[in-house]
Amino acid sequence: MRPTDLSLAQARLALDARQISARELTQAYLDAIAALNPRLNAYITVTAEAALTAADAADQKLAAGQGGPLEGIPLGIKDLFCTAGTRTTAASRILGDFTPPYESTITRQLLRDGAVFLGKLNLDEFAMGSSNATSAFGPVENPWSRRNDPDTRLVPGGSSGGSAAAVAARLALGATATDTGGSIRQPAAFCGVAGIKPTYGRCSRFGVVAFASSLDQAGPIARDVMDCAVLLRSMSGFDPQDSTSVDMAVPDFAAAVGRGVRGMRIGIPREYRMAGMPAEIEALWQQGIAWLRDAGASIVDVSLPHTKYALPTYYIVAPAEASSNLARYDGVRFGARVAGADLTELYEKTRAAGFGAEVQRRIMIGTYVLSAGYYDAYYLKAQQVRTLIKRDFDLAWAQCDALLTPATPSAAFGLDEKQDDPVAMYLNDIFTVTANLAGLPGMAVPAGLDGQGLPLGLQIIGQPFDEESVFAVAGAVERAAGFSARPGVIA
């Protein structure tokens, strides 16, 4: 078995037993990156020298019996997390070669636990997108390919497409990611890996470049459910530097993965059966229901009547918050600058040159819905509907312990498909945005393949701060699915 074939949990055991060194493991991943990243474009920045130095330090700690829970584990970091001394771009030209003088809380906690950082991962610009095609550093390619059409390059999903592609292609043992409307779960499903968006407030947002502050939440993408549980424990915890961080104990998520679902009530929301949903998605959903029933769970029909308003609500709230958050990128304090005759022209030229088309589109939408005369009609109304969406979930929890839904409305699509239709792109988030609007934990688990041999995922949504139930259900689905396929590009 190659070192890169080990799961994170297996690698931890091998490192502790001194069957492999952290340097050997890290070098194996750096070699894989050198071989495949020129094609996949999953990494924007590779920090090979720093990674090997960190691996050597990890070997010394392991030899002394002082290793942390992630000692010597090579990870990729989404280029939305500030990393002290390493360029952070948010995949945008406007940040240029911005090098933060400080560390995000989540990356600091991963370093505290012994992780080795391989580099910074590509994403949709400022995390705005569902395909990883809006990056200023070029699109990321999904390591999977269609069985009967191997030449068509596929998207990895977004915005955390670099994270999902790197994990799927064995270019990292795990990766940090962020999810504003599905940006962990959708790319995980497209790339045949696992990813969890925890409850809003479970993980600190300090040092994570903001998109929509009331929706953004960080989480891990990893090869399987157990690996996600291990990473989430290190990433979680109260942070006084983040006013939305919740001060509560961090459970042992890994212990929940194998506990089973016997006696649990699994809700099936009837409104998620969308008109025109592909038969393969419906069939996988029914298979997931059967797996959980066979594992001892009871299946409950539930209603989330305001689901149909979730996508338009999201695409009012998120651009509005983005418009406010991105106002700081003006060419004055940091990042790229385009000179102008006066301050106004400097702003205009800098932002026109620095922001890509999708970011500009969302800033314009957000500015419009926040403007005088439209605030009440759009933004205020959207926030009222958001409250109703959350109430739907609150009522559903009286009947069930977790929900099972599809993760995406399709498998991965081609890099040249849908890109010219913003509405078609936004529809990729149709099954995922509700969890962000309600602040709930949601996880995507690979569960099968479509007719072209591409991965399809199921989504588990849980109650606030009940990630343990999400992991229990996800673990049951994973065991029943027995999903172990490898992407064609690296077979």
Short mmCIF file of C-alpha atoms in Angstrom, two decimals:
data_model
loop_
_atom_site.label_atom_id
_atom_site.label_comp_id
_atom_site.label_asym_id
_atom_site.label_seq_id
_atom_site.Cartn_x
_atom_site.Cartn_y
_atom_site.Cartn_z
CA MET A 1 0.00 0.00 0.00
CA ARG A 2 1.31 3.43 -0.94
CA PRO A 3 1.55 5.98 1.89
CA THR A 4 -1.07 8.13 0.17
CA ASP A 5 -3.53 5.21 0.23
CA LEU A 6 -3.75 5.36 4.03
CA SER A 7 -6.77 7.07 5.52
CA LEU A 8 -6.12 9.74 8.13
CA ALA A 9 -7.05 7.33 10.93
CA GLN A 10 -4.76 4.66 9.48
CA ALA A 11 -1.91 7.13 9.04
CA ARG A 12 -2.18 8.17 12.70
CA LEU A 13 -1.78 4.55 13.78
CA ALA A 14 1.13 3.99 11.38
CA LEU A 15 2.91 7.12 12.61
CA ASP A 16 2.39 6.21 16.26
CA ALA A 17 3.75 2.72 15.60
CA ARG A 18 6.74 4.22 13.72
CA GLN A 19 5.82 2.14 10.65
CA ILE A 20 6.24 5.30 8.60
CA SER A 21 7.80 8.65 9.41
CA ALA A 22 6.05 11.99 9.09
CA ARG A 23 8.74 13.05 6.61
CA GLU A 24 8.10 9.98 4.43
CA LEU A 25 4.37 10.58 4.53
CA THR A 26 4.71 14.28 3.75
CA GLN A 27 7.18 13.63 0.94
CA ALA A 28 4.78 11.11 -0.61
CA TYR A 29 2.08 13.80 -0.73
CA LEU A 30 4.46 16.43 -2.08
CA ASP A 31 5.47 14.01 -4.84
CA ALA A 32 1.82 13.38 -5.66
CA ILE A 33 1.17 17.13 -5.80
CA ALA A 34 4.12 17.63 -8.14
CA ALA A 35 2.78 14.92 -10.44
CA LEU A 36 -0.93 15.78 -10.52
CA ASN A 37 -1.42 19.39 -9.48
CA PRO A 38 -0.31 20.83 -12.84
CA ARG A 39 -3.39 19.17 -14.30
CA LEU A 40 -5.88 19.39 -11.43
CA ASN A 41 -4.88 22.89 -10.22
CA ALA A 42 -6.06 22.06 -6.71
CA TYR A 43 -3.27 24.01 -5.00
CA ILE A 44 -2.60 27.71 -5.49
CA THR A 45 0.48 27.67 -3.26
CA VAL A 46 2.58 24.65 -2.26
CA THR A 47 4.74 25.09 0.87
CA ALA A 48 7.02 22.10 0.40
CA GLU A 49 10.00 23.32 2.43
CA ALA A 50 7.87 24.41 5.39
CA ALA A 51 5.94 21.11 5.24
CA LEU A 52 9.11 19.01 5.45
CA THR A 53 10.44 21.13 8.31
CA ALA A 54 7.15 20.60 10.16
CA ALA A 55 7.26 16.88 9.40
CA ASP A 56 10.76 16.60 10.88
CA ALA A 57 9.54 18.36 14.03
CA ALA A 58 6.61 15.95 14.17
CA ASP A 59 8.96 12.96 13.95
CA GLN A 60 10.91 14.27 16.93
CA LYS A 61 7.72 14.63 18.98
CA LEU A 62 6.49 11.19 17.95
CA ALA A 63 9.82 9.64 18.91
CA ALA A 64 9.53 11.27 22.33
CA GLY A 65 5.96 10.09 22.75
CA GLN A 66 4.68 13.66 22.77
CA GLY A 67 2.70 13.72 19.53
CA GLY A 68 -0.63 15.49 19.30
CA PRO A 69 -3.82 13.99 17.84
CA LEU A 70 -2.82 15.10 14.31
CA GLU A 71 0.96 14.83 14.70
CA GLY A 72 2.58 14.46 11.28
CA ILE A 73 -0.72 14.43 9.33
CA PRO A 74 -0.37 16.31 5.98
CA LEU A 75 -3.33 18.60 5.29
CA GLY A 76 -4.31 21.11 2.63
CA ILE A 77 -5.68 24.51 3.68
CA LYS A 78 -8.36 26.27 1.68
CA ASP A 79 -6.91 29.62 0.58
CA LEU A 80 -9.61 31.45 2.52
CA PHE A 81 -7.90 30.80 5.88
CA CYS A 82 -5.24 33.29 6.90
CA THR A 83 -1.90 31.59 7.48
CA ALA A 84 0.89 33.59 9.07
CA GLY A 85 3.75 34.12 6.64
CA THR A 86 2.05 32.28 3.77
CA ARG A 87 0.23 34.06 0.96
CA THR A 88 -3.56 34.11 1.31
CA THR A 89 -5.47 35.08 -1.84
CA ALA A 90 -9.14 34.00 -1.51
CA ALA A 91 -8.51 33.08 -5.20
CA SER A 92 -8.86 36.75 -6.11
CA ARG A 93 -6.60 39.16 -7.93
CA ILE A 94 -7.56 41.94 -5.54
CA LEU A 95 -5.62 40.36 -2.65
CA GLY A 96 -2.51 40.00 -4.81
CA ASP A 97 0.35 38.63 -2.72
CA PHE A 98 -1.27 39.45 0.63
CA THR A 99 0.65 37.63 3.38
CA PRO A 100 -1.16 37.69 6.73
CA PRO A 101 0.86 38.46 9.86
CA TYR A 102 -1.47 36.25 11.91
CA GLU A 103 -2.99 32.76 11.90
CA SER A 104 -6.69 31.92 11.69
CA THR A 105 -7.99 30.23 14.82
CA ILE A 106 -8.77 26.98 13.02
CA THR A 107 -5.37 26.64 11.37
CA ARG A 108 -3.72 27.56 14.68
CA GLN A 109 -5.62 24.74 16.38
CA LEU A 110 -4.63 22.27 13.67
CA LEU A 111 -0.99 23.28 14.08
CA ARG A 112 -1.37 22.95 17.85
CA ASP A 113 -2.45 19.34 17.32
CA GLY A 114 0.55 18.58 15.11
CA ALA A 115 -0.79 18.88 11.55
CA VAL A 116 1.59 19.48 8.63
CA PHE A 117 0.39 22.03 6.07
CA LEU A 118 1.13 21.15 2.45
CA GLY A 119 -0.11 24.43 0.98
CA LYS A 120 -3.12 26.57 0.13
CA LEU A 121 -5.99 25.12 -1.89
CA ASN A 122 -7.86 26.67 -4.81
CA LEU A 123 -11.48 27.82 -4.53
CA ASP A 124 -14.11 29.92 -6.24
CA GLU A 125 -13.16 33.57 -5.83
CA PHE A 126 -14.12 34.71 -2.32
CA ALA A 127 -15.97 31.37 -2.03
CA MET A 128 -18.62 32.54 -4.51
CA GLY A 129 -19.49 29.70 -6.84
CA SER A 130 -20.54 26.08 -7.26
CA SER A 131 -17.93 24.87 -9.73
CA ASN A 132 -14.51 26.24 -8.71
CA ALA A 133 -14.42 27.92 -12.12
CA THR A 134 -14.44 31.53 -10.84
CA SER A 135 -10.93 31.42 -9.32
CA ALA A 136 -8.49 34.04 -10.55
CA PHE A 137 -5.93 31.21 -10.64
CA GLY A 138 -7.91 29.08 -13.07
CA PRO A 139 -10.45 26.30 -12.59
CA VAL A 140 -9.88 23.13 -10.60
CA GLU A 141 -10.46 19.82 -12.39
CA ASN A 142 -12.36 16.99 -10.75
CA PRO A 143 -10.12 13.88 -10.62
CA TRP A 144 -13.12 11.78 -11.71
CA SER A 145 -14.12 11.36 -15.36
CA ARG A 146 -17.18 10.02 -17.15
CA ARG A 147 -16.96 6.36 -18.08
CA ASN A 148 -18.03 6.92 -21.69
CA ASP A 149 -16.58 10.41 -22.06
CA PRO A 150 -13.16 10.47 -20.41
CA ASP A 151 -11.97 13.54 -22.32
CA THR A 152 -14.52 15.96 -20.83
CA ARG A 153 -12.99 17.76 -17.87
CA LEU A 154 -15.43 17.94 -14.97
CA VAL A 155 -15.90 20.52 -12.21
CA PRO A 156 -15.12 19.47 -8.63
CA GLY A 157 -17.94 21.61 -7.24
CA GLY A 158 -17.48 24.75 -5.23
CA SER A 159 -16.51 26.78 -3.58
CA SER A 160 -14.24 24.27 -1.80
CA GLY A 161 -13.41 22.47 -5.03
CA GLY A 162 -9.67 22.52 -4.43
CA SER A 163 -10.17 20.90 -1.03
CA ALA A 164 -12.41 18.13 -2.38
CA ALA A 165 -10.28 17.47 -5.47
CA ALA A 166 -7.07 17.32 -3.42
CA VAL A 167 -8.52 14.81 -0.98
CA ALA A 168 -10.07 12.68 -3.73
CA ALA A 169 -6.86 12.67 -5.80
CA ARG A 170 -4.72 11.76 -2.77
CA LEU A 171 -2.97 15.14 -2.71
CA ALA A 172 -3.82 15.62 1.00
CA LEU A 173 -5.03 13.42 3.84
CA GLY A 174 -7.69 15.99 4.64
CA ALA A 175 -8.46 19.64 4.05
CA THR A 176 -10.08 22.65 5.62
CA ALA A 177 -13.09 24.05 3.79
CA THR A 178 -15.90 26.56 4.27
CA ASP A 179 -19.62 26.31 3.59
CA THR A 180 -21.89 29.31 2.99
CA GLY A 181 -24.63 27.59 0.98
CA GLY A 182 -23.24 24.12 0.33
CA SER A 183 -19.57 24.77 -0.41
CA ILE A 184 -18.35 21.80 1.64
CA ARG A 185 -21.12 19.32 0.91
CA GLN A 186 -21.56 19.86 -2.84
CA PRO A 187 -17.87 19.46 -3.80
CA ALA A 188 -17.54 16.50 -1.42
CA ALA A 189 -20.43 14.81 -3.22
CA PHE A 190 -19.03 15.66 -6.66
CA CYS A 191 -15.61 14.23 -5.77
CA GLY A 192 -16.71 11.11 -3.89
CA VAL A 193 -15.40 12.15 -0.46
CA ALA A 194 -16.99 13.14 2.86
CA GLY A 195 -17.49 16.67 4.17
CA ILE A 196 -19.34 18.24 7.08
CA LYS A 197 -20.59 21.76 7.70
CA PRO A 198 -20.94 21.96 11.48
CA THR A 199 -23.49 24.02 13.37
CA TYR A 200 -23.02 27.77 12.96
CA GLY A 201 -20.81 28.80 15.87
CA ARG A 202 -19.15 25.41 16.38
CA CYS A 203 -15.94 26.50 14.60
CA SER A 204 -14.34 29.92 14.84
CA ARG A 205 -14.53 32.25 11.84
CA PHE A 206 -11.61 34.38 13.06
CA GLY A 207 -9.04 34.68 10.31
CA VAL A 208 -11.32 33.24 7.62
CA VAL A 209 -11.90 35.70 4.77
CA ALA A 210 -15.59 36.61 5.04
CA PHE A 211 -18.21 36.07 2.35
CA ALA A 212 -21.57 36.15 4.17
CA SER A 213 -20.98 36.39 7.89
CA SER A 214 -24.29 34.95 9.12
CA LEU A 215 -23.96 31.91 6.85
CA ASP A 216 -20.21 31.10 6.62
CA GLN A 217 -19.02 28.11 8.63
CA ALA A 218 -15.75 26.21 8.41
CA GLY A 219 -15.48 22.43 8.42
CA PRO A 220 -13.38 19.54 7.11
CA ILE A 221 -13.34 17.52 3.91
CA ALA A 222 -11.71 14.10 4.22
CA ARG A 223 -11.65 10.67 2.68
CA ASP A 224 -14.30 9.16 4.95
CA VAL A 225 -16.64 9.92 7.83
CA MET A 226 -14.18 8.95 10.57
CA ASP A 227 -11.48 11.21 9.16
CA CYS A 228 -13.94 14.12 9.14
CA ALA A 229 -14.78 13.40 12.79
CA VAL A 230 -11.10 13.47 13.78
CA LEU A 231 -10.48 16.75 11.97
CA LEU A 232 -13.64 18.45 13.24
CA ARG A 233 -12.66 17.83 16.84
CA SER A 234 -9.40 19.73 16.32
CA MET A 235 -11.15 22.50 14.39
CA SER A 236 -13.94 23.06 16.93
CA GLY A 237 -14.00 25.09 20.12
CA PHE A 238 -14.89 28.44 21.61
CA ASP A 239 -12.96 31.48 20.42
CA PRO A 240 -13.37 34.83 22.21
CA GLN A 241 -12.08 36.53 19.03
CA ASP A 242 -15.25 35.47 17.18
CA SER A 243 -18.47 36.97 18.57
CA THR A 244 -20.53 34.20 16.93
CA SER A 245 -18.46 31.38 18.47
CA VAL A 246 -20.46 29.31 20.96
CA ASP A 247 -18.91 28.38 24.30
CA MET A 248 -19.74 24.71 24.74
CA ALA A 249 -17.89 21.43 25.13
CA VAL A 250 -16.52 19.70 22.03
CA PRO A 251 -17.72 16.08 21.92
CA ASP A 252 -15.71 13.06 20.80
CA PHE A 253 -17.15 13.02 17.30
CA ALA A 254 -15.16 9.91 16.33
CA ALA A 255 -16.91 7.88 19.03
CA ALA A 256 -20.26 8.64 17.42
CA VAL A 257 -19.34 7.34 13.96
CA GLY A 258 -19.80 3.68 14.81
CA ARG A 259 -22.61 3.86 17.33
CA GLY A 260 -25.34 2.94 14.82
CA VAL A 261 -28.81 4.31 14.24
CA ARG A 262 -31.02 1.73 15.95
CA GLY A 263 -33.92 3.55 17.57
CA MET A 264 -33.25 6.83 15.76
CA ARG A 265 -36.01 8.60 13.83
CA ILE A 266 -34.89 9.71 10.37
CA GLY A 267 -37.00 12.39 8.73
CA ILE A 268 -37.59 12.46 4.97
CA PRO A 269 -38.69 15.96 3.93
CA ARG A 270 -41.32 15.66 1.22
CA GLU A 271 -40.48 19.10 -0.23
CA TYR A 272 -37.03 17.86 -1.32
CA ARG A 273 -38.66 15.83 -4.10
CA MET A 274 -38.17 18.47 -6.75
CA ALA A 275 -39.85 18.47 -10.14
CA GLY A 276 -37.46 17.16 -12.75
CA MET A 277 -35.11 15.56 -10.24
CA PRO A 278 -33.04 12.89 -12.03
CA ALA A 279 -34.20 9.32 -11.50
CA GLU A 280 -30.71 8.36 -10.30
CA ILE A 281 -30.88 10.89 -7.46
CA GLU A 282 -34.32 9.66 -6.38
CA ALA A 283 -33.17 6.01 -6.57
CA LEU A 284 -30.11 6.75 -4.41
CA TRP A 285 -32.28 8.56 -1.88
CA GLN A 286 -34.63 5.57 -1.67
CA GLN A 287 -31.63 3.27 -1.27
CA GLY A 288 -30.36 5.42 1.60
CA ILE A 289 -33.75 5.23 3.28
CA ALA A 290 -33.70 1.43 2.94
CA TRP A 291 -30.17 1.22 4.38
CA LEU A 292 -31.15 3.20 7.48
CA ARG A 293 -34.37 1.24 7.94
CA ASP A 294 -32.42 -2.01 7.73
CA ALA A 295 -29.96 -0.63 10.32
CA GLY A 296 -32.79 -0.19 12.82
CA ALA A 297 -33.90 3.40 12.29
CA SER A 298 -37.52 4.39 11.87
CA ILE A 299 -38.39 6.49 8.82
CA VAL A 300 -40.65 9.49 9.32
CA ASP A 301 -42.26 11.70 6.67
CA VAL A 302 -41.80 15.38 7.58
CA SER A 303 -42.71 18.67 6.00
CA LEU A 304 -40.51 21.74 5.54
CA PRO A 305 -43.04 23.91 3.71
CA HIS A 306 -40.84 26.97 3.21
CA THR A 307 -38.08 25.01 1.44
CA LYS A 308 -39.22 26.36 -1.92
CA TYR A 309 -38.23 29.86 -0.77
CA ALA A 310 -34.78 28.86 0.48
CA LEU A 311 -32.78 29.45 -2.70
CA PRO A 312 -34.18 32.95 -3.45
CA THR A 313 -33.81 33.84 0.22
CA TYR A 314 -30.18 32.74 0.20
CA TYR A 315 -29.42 34.70 -2.97
CA ILE A 316 -30.67 37.86 -1.31
CA VAL A 317 -29.06 37.43 2.12
CA ALA A 318 -25.67 36.16 0.93
CA PRO A 319 -25.00 38.87 -1.72
CA ALA A 320 -26.18 41.56 0.71
CA GLU A 321 -23.66 40.45 3.32
CA ALA A 322 -20.99 40.01 0.64
CA SER A 323 -21.56 43.57 -0.56
CA SER A 324 -20.84 44.82 2.93
CA ASN A 325 -17.91 42.49 3.66
CA LEU A 326 -16.11 43.13 0.37
CA ALA A 327 -16.30 46.91 0.74
CA ARG A 328 -12.98 46.68 2.64
CA TYR A 329 -11.13 45.73 -0.56
CA ASP A 330 -10.50 49.22 -1.87
CA GLY A 331 -6.82 49.25 -2.84
CA VAL A 332 -5.88 51.50 0.06
CA ARG A 333 -4.95 49.35 3.05
CA PHE A 334 -3.75 46.05 1.57
CA GLY A 335 -3.86 43.98 -1.60
CA ALA A 336 -3.71 45.09 -5.21
CA ARG A 337 -4.08 48.75 -6.21
CA VAL A 338 -4.76 50.41 -9.55
CA ALA A 339 -3.88 54.10 -9.54
CA GLY A 340 -6.52 56.70 -10.32
CA ALA A 341 -6.73 60.46 -10.74
CA ASP A 342 -8.54 60.73 -7.41
CA LEU A 343 -9.74 58.47 -4.58
CA THR A 344 -13.02 57.58 -6.29
CA GLU A 345 -11.28 56.56 -9.49
CA LEU A 346 -8.74 54.54 -7.49
CA TYR A 347 -11.64 52.62 -5.87
CA GLU A 348 -13.38 52.07 -9.20
CA LYS A 349 -10.33 50.89 -11.11
CA THR A 350 -9.00 48.71 -8.29
CA ARG A 351 -12.28 46.90 -7.75
CA ALA A 352 -13.02 46.57 -11.47
CA ALA A 353 -9.62 45.00 -12.09
CA GLY A 354 -9.45 43.01 -8.86
CA PHE A 355 -12.86 41.34 -8.70
CA GLY A 356 -13.99 38.67 -11.16
CA ALA A 357 -17.36 38.62 -12.91
CA GLU A 358 -19.19 36.45 -10.36
CA VAL A 359 -18.00 38.51 -7.40
CA GLN A 360 -18.99 41.72 -9.18
CA ARG A 361 -22.41 40.22 -9.94
CA ARG A 362 -23.04 39.36 -6.29
CA ILE A 363 -21.81 42.74 -5.04
CA MET A 364 -24.22 44.45 -7.43
CA ILE A 365 -27.13 42.24 -6.33
CA GLY A 366 -26.28 42.82 -2.68
CA THR A 367 -25.93 46.56 -3.07
CA TYR A 368 -29.27 46.69 -4.86
CA VAL A 369 -31.24 44.75 -2.22
CA LEU A 370 -29.73 46.92 0.54
CA SER A 371 -30.43 50.21 -1.22
CA ALA A 372 -33.04 52.73 -0.12
CA GLY A 373 -36.45 51.76 -1.43
CA TYR A 374 -35.58 48.08 -1.84
CA TYR A 375 -34.31 47.11 1.62
CA ASP A 376 -37.79 46.34 2.99
CA ALA A 377 -39.00 44.66 -0.18
CA TYR A 378 -36.03 42.33 -0.53
CA TYR A 379 -33.56 42.07 2.34
CA LEU A 380 -36.01 42.47 5.22
CA LYS A 381 -38.48 40.10 3.56
CA ALA A 382 -35.73 37.54 3.02
CA GLN A 383 -34.79 37.66 6.69
CA GLN A 384 -38.42 37.10 7.64
CA VAL A 385 -38.62 34.07 5.35
CA ARG A 386 -35.34 32.82 6.80
CA THR A 387 -37.02 32.80 10.22
CA LEU A 388 -39.85 30.71 8.80
CA ILE A 389 -37.37 28.25 7.28
CA LYS A 390 -35.70 27.82 10.67
CA ARG A 391 -39.09 27.34 12.31
CA ASP A 392 -39.88 24.53 9.86
CA PHE A 393 -36.83 22.67 11.13
CA ASP A 394 -37.68 23.39 14.77
CA LEU A 395 -41.10 21.78 14.25
CA ALA A 396 -39.59 18.83 12.38
CA TRP A 397 -37.27 17.99 15.28
CA ALA A 398 -40.32 17.06 17.37
CA GLN A 399 -40.81 14.16 14.95
CA CYS A 400 -37.26 13.10 14.05
CA ASP A 401 -33.63 13.10 15.18
CA ALA A 402 -32.00 13.81 11.80
CA LEU A 403 -32.95 14.29 8.16
CA LEU A 404 -31.81 12.38 5.07
CA THR A 405 -31.84 14.15 1.69
CA PRO A 406 -29.92 14.13 -1.60
CA ALA A 407 -26.71 16.15 -1.48
CA THR A 408 -26.85 17.53 -5.04
CA PRO A 409 -29.35 17.57 -7.92
CA SER A 410 -26.84 15.87 -10.25
CA ALA A 411 -23.37 14.41 -10.53
CA ALA A 412 -20.42 16.61 -11.51
CA PHE A 413 -20.87 18.47 -14.79
CA GLY A 414 -18.38 19.59 -17.42
CA LEU A 415 -16.15 22.63 -16.99
CA ASP A 416 -17.78 24.14 -20.08
CA GLU A 417 -21.35 23.27 -19.07
CA LYS A 418 -23.72 25.65 -17.20
CA GLN A 419 -21.02 28.29 -16.70
CA ASP A 420 -22.81 30.88 -18.82
CA ASP A 421 -26.11 30.47 -16.93
CA PRO A 422 -25.88 31.93 -13.39
CA VAL A 423 -29.34 30.63 -12.43
CA ALA A 424 -28.44 27.07 -13.45
CA MET A 425 -25.28 27.39 -11.36
CA TYR A 426 -27.21 28.67 -8.34
CA LEU A 427 -29.58 25.66 -8.54
CA ASN A 428 -26.67 23.40 -7.58
CA ASP A 429 -27.21 24.55 -3.98
CA ILE A 430 -30.91 23.69 -3.89
CA PHE A 431 -30.55 20.86 -1.34
CA THR A 432 -27.90 22.49 0.84
CA VAL A 433 -28.76 26.15 1.45
CA THR A 434 -31.49 25.42 4.01
CA ALA A 435 -28.95 24.12 6.55
CA ASN A 436 -26.99 27.39 6.29
CA LEU A 437 -30.06 29.57 6.60
CA ALA A 438 -31.08 27.65 9.74
CA GLY A 439 -27.53 27.32 11.10
CA LEU A 440 -27.72 23.51 11.20
CA PRO A 441 -25.03 20.83 10.79
CA GLY A 442 -25.07 19.02 7.46
CA MET A 443 -22.86 16.31 6.02
CA ALA A 444 -22.38 14.82 2.55
CA VAL A 445 -21.44 11.15 2.29
CA PRO A 446 -20.55 9.35 -0.96
CA ALA A 447 -23.17 6.66 -1.48
CA GLY A 448 -23.07 5.47 -5.08
CA LEU A 449 -22.28 6.10 -8.72
CA ASP A 450 -24.42 7.41 -11.56
CA GLY A 451 -24.73 5.78 -14.98
CA GLN A 452 -21.49 7.45 -16.12
CA GLY A 453 -19.55 6.15 -13.13
CA LEU A 454 -19.49 9.49 -11.27
CA PRO A 455 -20.02 9.71 -7.50
CA LEU A 456 -23.34 10.71 -5.96
CA GLY A 457 -23.82 11.71 -2.34
CA LEU A 458 -26.48 11.72 0.34
CA GLN A 459 -26.87 14.51 2.88
CA ILE A 460 -27.61 14.21 6.59
CA ILE A 461 -28.93 17.31 8.40
CA GLY A 462 -28.96 17.37 12.20
CA GLN A 463 -30.25 19.42 15.08
CA PRO A 464 -28.19 22.36 16.35
CA PHE A 465 -24.93 21.20 17.92
CA ASP A 466 -25.90 17.55 17.45
CA GLU A 467 -23.08 16.66 15.08
CA GLU A 468 -22.83 13.36 16.92
CA SER A 469 -26.16 12.18 15.46
CA VAL A 470 -25.05 13.40 12.04
CA PHE A 471 -21.88 11.33 12.32
CA ALA A 472 -23.83 8.30 13.53
CA VAL A 473 -26.19 8.42 10.53
CA ALA A 474 -23.35 9.22 8.12
CA GLY A 475 -21.36 6.28 9.45
CA ALA A 476 -24.33 3.95 8.94
CA VAL A 477 -24.82 5.17 5.36
CA GLU A 478 -21.10 4.81 4.63
CA ARG A 479 -20.98 1.24 5.94
CA ALA A 480 -24.06 0.24 3.97
CA ALA A 481 -22.84 1.89 0.77
CA GLY A 482 -19.38 0.34 0.98
CA PHE A 483 -18.15 3.16 -1.22
CA SER A 484 -14.50 2.67 -2.09
CA ALA A 485 -14.19 3.67 -5.76
CA ARG A 486 -11.15 5.63 -6.92
CA PRO A 487 -11.18 8.52 -9.40
CA GLY A 488 -10.26 7.44 -12.90
CA VAL A 489 -7.49 10.03 -13.34
CA ILE A 490 -5.34 8.42 -10.64
CA ALA A 491 -6.40 4.77 -10.96
#
